[in-house]
Amino acid sequence: MALQTWFNKDSYSICLCNEKCEVGIINYRGYHDSTCYGDIGYVVYEKFRGNNYAYQSLCLLSEILKERGINDFLISAEIKNIASNKTIQKYGGMLIDNVNGIYVYDCKTR
């Protein structure tokens, strides 16, 4: 698993190193507002789901943020998105709010 720069310095392709295959995308927005409740967004393409790639990429991005001096971030998921909520909880996100059916978590970089 590796993150490769994609599009700009804060968006990354989630790639399988041994297969050189893109399985998704993760990005750091660095802001949150009434339309976007988290600093980080990610998607794992459907055929690659269920392999912990979102969790692994979240851990890798956390290391990058820590190197930049960023110690915490917000991330959100719709309540009905069970997989994403489990990923954030596995990472250690602490639930801080429920905004219109969206859970908002506070996370610490590692």
Rosetta silent file (secondary structure, phi, psi, omega in degrees, C-alpha in Angstrom):
SEQUENCE: MALQTWFNKDSYSICLCNEKCEVGIINYRGYHDSTCYGDIGYVVYEKFRGNNYAYQSLCLLSEILKERGINDFLISAEIKNIASNKTIQKYGGMLIDNVNGIYVYDCKTR
SCORE:     score description
SCORE:     0.000 S_00000001
   1 L     0.000  133.153  177.274    0.000    0.000    0.000 S_00000001
   2 E  -148.644  155.638  171.584    1.325    3.417   -0.904 S_00000001
   3 E  -104.793  128.387  177.304    0.039    6.899   -1.445 S_00000001
   4 E  -116.601  136.968 -179.388    1.159    8.475   -4.681 S_00000001
   5 E   -54.932  134.840 -178.236    0.771   12.171   -5.402 S_00000001
   6 L  -142.398  131.581  174.307   -2.242   12.752   -7.573 S_00000001
   7 L    69.095  -61.884  174.977   -3.677   15.995   -8.922 S_00000001
   8 L  -149.143 -177.501 -172.527   -2.076   18.292   -6.335 S_00000001
   9 L   -64.559  -16.978 -177.202    0.048   18.131   -3.209 S_00000001
  10 L  -112.380   10.089  174.696   -2.899   17.246   -0.972 S_00000001
  11 E  -121.254  136.616 -174.355   -4.610   14.583   -3.092 S_00000001
  12 E  -134.217  142.995  169.051   -3.211   11.101   -3.356 S_00000001
  13 E   -81.012  138.863  172.713   -3.945    7.949   -5.264 S_00000001
  14 E   -92.487  115.406 -173.109   -4.251    4.892   -3.062 S_00000001
  15 E  -124.856  148.802  171.090   -2.140    2.316   -4.851 S_00000001
  16 E   -90.816  115.637 -174.321   -1.102   -1.284   -4.393 S_00000001
  17 L   -60.591  -44.262 -174.721    2.669   -1.213   -4.775 S_00000001
  18 L   -70.819  -20.739 -179.099    3.085   -4.793   -5.930 S_00000001
  19 L  -112.474   -6.118 -175.523    0.427   -4.439   -8.637 S_00000001
  20 L    48.408   50.059 -174.363    0.828   -0.730   -9.476 S_00000001
  21 E  -122.131  127.173  175.943   -2.935   -0.538   -9.289 S_00000001
  22 E   -79.752  126.452 -178.936   -4.962    2.466   -8.103 S_00000001
  23 E  -111.158   -7.351  179.854   -7.664    1.345   -5.667 S_00000001
  24 E   173.500 -168.374 -177.648   -8.950    4.750   -4.566 S_00000001
  25 E  -141.049  143.383  172.965   -8.218    8.358   -3.685 S_00000001
  26 E  -135.150  141.964  178.618   -7.668   10.240   -0.424 S_00000001
  27 E  -141.579  154.860  175.428   -7.270   13.980    0.020 S_00000001
  28 E  -110.738  113.701  179.850   -6.642   16.541    2.708 S_00000001
  29 L   -85.524  -35.152  179.243   -8.791   19.642    2.281 S_00000001
  30 L    75.915   16.941  177.464   -7.642   21.349    5.452 S_00000001
  31 L  -153.278  164.642  172.623  -10.977   23.030    6.069 S_00000001
  32 L  -151.459  144.478 -179.685  -14.523   22.283    7.067 S_00000001
  33 E  -149.808 -164.654 -175.268  -17.697   24.305    6.767 S_00000001
  34 L   -68.827  -12.751  177.965  -21.450   23.863    6.560 S_00000001
  35 L  -108.004  -11.898 -176.402  -21.178   21.831    3.342 S_00000001
  36 E  -141.846  107.973 -171.955  -18.089   19.812    4.202 S_00000001
  37 L   -93.211   15.245 -179.934  -17.756   18.484    7.738 S_00000001
  38 L  -150.253  154.820  178.178  -14.260   17.074    7.487 S_00000001
  39 L   -79.646  -22.723 -174.947  -10.703   17.910    6.539 S_00000001
  40 E  -120.874  140.386  173.290  -10.161   14.542    4.842 S_00000001
  41 E  -131.233  147.110  177.460  -12.134   12.768    2.151 S_00000001
  42 E  -150.715  157.889  172.463  -11.538    9.366    0.638 S_00000001
  43 E  -145.646  135.769  171.289  -13.073    6.814   -1.667 S_00000001
  44 E  -110.299  127.941 -177.593  -12.083    3.229   -2.301 S_00000001
  45 L   -60.086  144.120 -169.224  -13.329    1.917   -5.628 S_00000001
  46 H   -50.469  -44.902 -175.773  -16.102   -0.629   -5.217 S_00000001
  47 H   -71.143   -8.746 -179.729  -14.253   -3.733   -6.378 S_00000001
  48 H  -107.715    1.450 -177.380  -11.450   -3.065   -3.841 S_00000001
  49 L   -69.290  155.204  178.198  -13.617   -2.463   -0.776 S_00000001
  50 L    90.429   10.541 -177.792  -13.367   -4.686    2.281 S_00000001
  51 L  -115.358   11.394 -178.432   -9.552   -4.803    2.355 S_00000001
  52 L    66.385   20.795 -179.723   -8.854   -2.029    4.899 S_00000001
  53 H   -67.060  -36.525  178.141   -7.382    0.212    2.184 S_00000001
  54 H   -64.015  -44.622  178.842   -9.224    3.294    3.498 S_00000001
  55 H   -61.996  -47.370 -179.312   -7.874    2.670    7.003 S_00000001
  56 H   -62.416  -40.613  179.949   -4.336    2.080    5.757 S_00000001
  57 H   -71.046  -33.478  175.613   -4.396    5.198    3.598 S_00000001
  58 H   -62.773  -41.657  177.246   -5.804    7.235    6.489 S_00000001
  59 H   -63.716  -43.174  179.012   -2.858    6.084    8.623 S_00000001
  60 H   -65.142  -44.401  178.757   -0.370    7.004    5.876 S_00000001
  61 H   -63.764  -36.476  177.161   -1.941   10.427    5.318 S_00000001
  62 H   -58.200  -41.217  178.325   -1.878   10.991    9.080 S_00000001
  63 H   -62.575  -41.022  178.573    1.904   10.510    9.039 S_00000001
  64 H   -63.082  -44.861  179.883    2.237   13.097    6.261 S_00000001
  65 H   -63.621  -41.286  178.800    0.092   15.574    8.208 S_00000001
  66 H   -59.529  -42.453  177.963    2.109   14.976   11.383 S_00000001
  67 H   -61.829  -28.963  178.379    5.318   15.780    9.451 S_00000001
  68 L   -83.517   -1.848 -179.976    3.675   19.081    8.416 S_00000001
  69 L    87.994   12.447  177.984    2.969   19.925   12.049 S_00000001
  70 L   -91.356  121.379 -173.846   -0.754   19.165   11.881 S_00000001
  71 L  -100.332  -17.370  178.372   -1.771   17.403   15.089 S_00000001
  72 E  -153.287  162.941 -179.368   -5.475   16.830   14.571 S_00000001
  73 E  -154.928  161.411  174.241   -8.143   16.845   11.903 S_00000001
  74 E  -103.172  145.651  174.686  -11.868   16.355   11.453 S_00000001
  75 E  -143.663  146.014 -176.247  -13.363   13.609    9.362 S_00000001
  76 E  -133.617  162.000  176.586  -17.012   12.798    8.773 S_00000001
  77 E  -153.895  143.718  174.851  -19.239   10.050    7.436 S_00000001
  78 E   -60.801  143.652 -179.038  -22.943    9.690    6.875 S_00000001
  79 L   -54.047  -39.474 -176.961  -24.538    7.705    9.689 S_00000001
  80 L   -75.577   -8.371  178.355  -25.700    5.068    7.191 S_00000001
  81 L   -87.130   78.605 -174.338  -22.144    4.591    5.841 S_00000001
  82 H   -59.008  -43.123 -177.869  -21.270    1.826    8.279 S_00000001
  83 H   -61.420  -45.085 -179.445  -17.962    0.910    6.611 S_00000001
  84 H   -66.899  -40.272  177.352  -16.615    4.463    6.735 S_00000001
  85 H   -62.418  -40.867  177.324  -17.699    4.930   10.342 S_00000001
  86 H   -63.556  -39.163  178.709  -15.935    1.680   11.287 S_00000001
  87 H   -61.453  -47.403 -178.180  -12.804    2.866    9.476 S_00000001
  88 H   -65.808  -41.160  178.436  -12.762    6.162   11.367 S_00000001
  89 H   -66.498  -39.673  177.066  -13.439    4.454   14.694 S_00000001
  90 H   -60.936  -38.263  177.889  -10.708    1.878   14.025 S_00000001
  91 H   -65.727  -27.495 -179.605   -8.330    4.782   13.401 S_00000001
  92 L   113.867   12.831  178.927   -9.306    6.208   16.799 S_00000001
  93 L   -62.488  137.961  179.120  -11.639    9.016   15.789 S_00000001
  94 E  -102.823  120.986  179.872  -13.703   10.417   18.637 S_00000001
  95 E   -63.423  124.448 -178.909  -17.318   11.206   17.759 S_00000001
  96 E  -119.913  -16.122 -176.790  -17.954   14.893   18.494 S_00000001
  97 E  -162.357  159.239  171.818  -21.119   15.781   16.593 S_00000001
  98 E  -129.039  107.245 -176.577  -24.075   14.594   14.536 S_00000001
  99 E  -113.150  105.419  176.642  -24.937   17.187   11.899 S_00000001
 100 L    51.200   45.396  177.887  -28.004   16.380    9.817 S_00000001
 101 L    84.592   13.226  178.350  -27.279   12.653    9.705 S_00000001
 102 E  -121.674  123.091  174.434  -23.517   13.006    9.416 S_00000001
 103 E   -78.966  134.621  177.123  -21.190   11.905   12.205 S_00000001
 104 E  -114.611  129.388 -177.259  -18.228   14.225   12.744 S_00000001
 105 E  -118.203  144.063  170.692  -15.097   12.812   14.369 S_00000001
 106 E   -98.092  131.420 -179.306  -12.022   14.456   15.851 S_00000001
 107 E  -127.207  147.610  175.558   -8.826   12.552   15.037 S_00000001
 108 E  -102.848  141.381  175.463   -5.238   12.939   16.173 S_00000001
 109 L   -74.020  159.299 -176.913   -2.332   12.486   13.808 S_00000001
 110 L  -114.571    0.000    0.000    0.108    9.697   14.595 S_00000001
